[in-house]
């Protein structure tokens, strides 16, 4: 089986995903201009994603997924309850008050919010004793 990550396929995939995100931002801006609430939009978006993606995750990972402890599941739950919806609400408010271009730039803040939330929930340990960890922490905190 040939490696799928050769040639121009990864570049095409990245460009295609960025195009889809830009189209989604424009459609979102159109919905907000017609009077839809930003928080209702985020709620519906999360519900639709959960309904479609949960069965796929269960089907494709049921044989290979390791059992998880209650502590791990509670951290995953809190991150999914707070991390992504906070970012989506932020992006929706940005789209509502500015343009889809600014919202696309705000989308790049999601890894920073996820990292900070994982540090608060003690899922990610800060590695200040190594040079690489110090660079990582400095970069993350400077972006937030």
Tab-separated table of C-alpha atoms in Angstrom:
chain	number	residue	atom	x	y	z
A	1	UNK	CA	0.000	0.000	0.000
A	2	UNK	CA	1.467	3.321	-1.067
A	3	UNK	CA	2.007	6.115	1.397
A	4	UNK	CA	-0.844	8.624	1.110
A	5	UNK	CA	1.256	11.474	2.451
A	6	UNK	CA	3.440	11.823	-0.645
A	7	UNK	CA	3.298	14.305	-3.444
A	8	UNK	CA	0.792	17.117	-3.281
A	9	UNK	CA	-1.977	15.350	-1.373
A	10	UNK	CA	-1.243	16.853	2.065
A	11	UNK	CA	-1.088	20.351	0.598
A	12	UNK	CA	-4.344	19.850	-1.258
A	13	UNK	CA	-5.982	18.541	1.919
A	14	UNK	CA	-4.867	21.564	3.951
A	15	UNK	CA	-6.027	24.005	1.276
A	16	UNK	CA	-9.368	22.190	1.011
A	17	UNK	CA	-9.936	22.287	4.783
A	18	UNK	CA	-9.076	26.002	4.910
A	19	UNK	CA	-11.490	26.617	2.032
A	20	UNK	CA	-14.251	24.768	3.885
A	21	UNK	CA	-13.595	26.780	7.041
A	22	UNK	CA	-13.789	30.029	5.070
A	23	UNK	CA	-17.090	28.945	3.487
A	24	UNK	CA	-18.421	28.011	6.929
A	25	UNK	CA	-17.471	31.440	8.273
A	26	UNK	CA	-19.257	33.167	5.383
A	27	UNK	CA	-22.391	31.064	5.869
A	28	UNK	CA	-22.282	31.764	9.586
A	29	UNK	CA	-22.011	35.499	8.951
A	30	UNK	CA	-25.022	35.271	6.637
A	31	UNK	CA	-27.053	33.453	9.298
A	32	UNK	CA	-26.129	36.062	11.912
A	33	UNK	CA	-27.034	38.911	9.556
A	34	UNK	CA	-30.498	37.368	9.182
A	35	UNK	CA	-31.015	37.446	12.956
A	36	UNK	CA	-29.869	34.114	14.364
A	37	UNK	CA	-28.475	34.195	17.908
A	38	UNK	CA	-24.806	33.323	18.214
A	39	UNK	CA	-25.311	31.073	21.226
A	40	UNK	CA	-28.195	29.176	19.628
A	41	UNK	CA	-26.075	28.647	16.535
A	42	UNK	CA	-23.210	27.189	18.581
A	43	UNK	CA	-25.644	24.928	20.458
A	44	UNK	CA	-27.144	23.566	17.233
A	45	UNK	CA	-23.701	23.112	15.719
A	46	UNK	CA	-22.539	21.098	18.729
A	47	UNK	CA	-25.691	18.952	18.750
A	48	UNK	CA	-25.426	18.124	15.045
A	49	UNK	CA	-21.727	17.300	15.384
A	50	UNK	CA	-22.405	15.049	18.380
A	51	UNK	CA	-25.230	13.209	16.648
A	52	UNK	CA	-23.134	12.500	13.556
A	53	UNK	CA	-19.688	11.917	15.085
A	54	UNK	CA	-20.478	9.889	18.217
A	55	UNK	CA	-21.670	6.778	16.342
A	56	UNK	CA	-18.639	6.965	14.048
A	57	UNK	CA	-16.276	7.179	17.008
A	58	UNK	CA	-17.947	4.238	18.696
A	59	UNK	CA	-17.927	2.092	15.555
A	60	UNK	CA	-14.321	2.730	14.512
A	61	UNK	CA	-12.641	2.607	17.936
A	62	UNK	CA	-14.575	-0.018	19.880
A	63	UNK	CA	-12.015	-2.793	19.296
A	64	UNK	CA	-8.827	-0.752	19.643
A	65	UNK	CA	-9.786	1.762	22.331
A	66	UNK	CA	-8.305	1.164	25.780
A	67	UNK	CA	-10.617	1.368	28.807
A	68	UNK	CA	-10.633	4.770	30.458
A	69	UNK	CA	-10.822	5.625	34.137
A	70	UNK	CA	-13.505	7.844	35.633
A	71	UNK	CA	-10.920	10.589	36.209
A	72	UNK	CA	-9.892	10.521	32.540
A	73	UNK	CA	-13.513	10.562	31.358
A	74	UNK	CA	-14.355	13.485	33.640
A	75	UNK	CA	-11.411	15.486	32.246
A	76	UNK	CA	-12.496	14.717	28.683
A	77	UNK	CA	-16.051	15.748	29.569
A	78	UNK	CA	-14.961	19.064	31.104
A	79	UNK	CA	-12.696	19.858	28.179
A	80	UNK	CA	-15.431	19.099	25.661
A	81	UNK	CA	-17.996	21.011	27.710
A	82	UNK	CA	-15.871	24.121	28.125
A	83	UNK	CA	-12.999	24.144	25.642
A	84	UNK	CA	-14.556	23.999	22.215
A	85	UNK	CA	-17.866	25.773	22.989
A	86	UNK	CA	-16.006	28.703	24.550
A	87	UNK	CA	-13.934	29.038	21.401
A	88	UNK	CA	-16.973	28.642	19.137
A	89	UNK	CA	-18.900	31.272	21.091
A	90	UNK	CA	-15.910	33.594	20.840
A	91	UNK	CA	-15.643	33.000	17.112
A	92	UNK	CA	-19.388	33.504	16.638
A	93	UNK	CA	-19.336	36.793	18.508
A	94	UNK	CA	-16.327	37.882	16.429
A	95	UNK	CA	-18.190	36.998	13.215
A	96	UNK	CA	-21.307	38.785	14.422
A	97	UNK	CA	-19.530	42.047	15.245
A	98	UNK	CA	-16.777	42.074	12.617
A	99	UNK	CA	-16.125	40.054	9.462
A	100	UNK	CA	-15.529	36.456	8.495
A	101	UNK	CA	-11.864	37.294	7.874
A	102	UNK	CA	-11.279	38.326	11.481
A	103	UNK	CA	-13.155	35.221	12.652
A	104	UNK	CA	-10.843	33.020	10.596
A	105	UNK	CA	-7.911	34.577	12.426
A	106	UNK	CA	-9.672	34.035	15.783
A	107	UNK	CA	-10.044	30.345	14.936
A	108	UNK	CA	-6.278	29.982	15.332
A	109	UNK	CA	-6.629	30.700	19.058
A	110	UNK	CA	-8.346	27.367	19.731
A	111	UNK	CA	-5.108	25.457	20.531
A	112	UNK	CA	-4.169	28.148	23.055
A	113	UNK	CA	-7.544	27.873	24.833
A	114	UNK	CA	-7.329	24.084	24.807
A	115	UNK	CA	-3.819	24.130	26.274
A	116	UNK	CA	-4.722	26.598	29.008
A	117	UNK	CA	-7.818	24.595	29.940
A	118	UNK	CA	-5.797	21.381	30.068
A	119	UNK	CA	-3.255	23.070	32.353
A	120	UNK	CA	-6.074	24.248	34.630
A	121	UNK	CA	-7.510	20.721	34.745
A	122	UNK	CA	-3.987	19.362	35.346
A	123	UNK	CA	-4.081	17.258	32.226
A	124	UNK	CA	-0.889	18.808	30.895
A	125	UNK	CA	2.134	19.241	33.092
A	126	UNK	CA	4.333	22.212	32.488
A	127	UNK	CA	7.886	21.126	31.745
A	128	UNK	CA	9.953	24.113	32.801
A	129	UNK	CA	13.022	22.062	33.620
A	130	UNK	CA	13.771	21.354	29.957
A	131	UNK	CA	14.676	23.896	27.333
A	132	UNK	CA	12.056	22.585	24.905
A	133	UNK	CA	9.340	22.777	27.588
A	134	UNK	CA	10.355	26.309	28.506
A	135	UNK	CA	10.123	27.391	24.864
A	136	UNK	CA	6.727	25.711	24.546
A	137	UNK	CA	5.373	27.397	27.671
A	138	UNK	CA	6.747	30.803	26.665
A	139	UNK	CA	5.178	30.528	23.213
A	140	UNK	CA	1.817	29.395	24.571
A	141	UNK	CA	1.572	32.036	27.267
A	142	UNK	CA	2.655	34.791	24.884
A	143	UNK	CA	-0.093	33.804	22.432
A	144	UNK	CA	-2.805	33.976	25.072
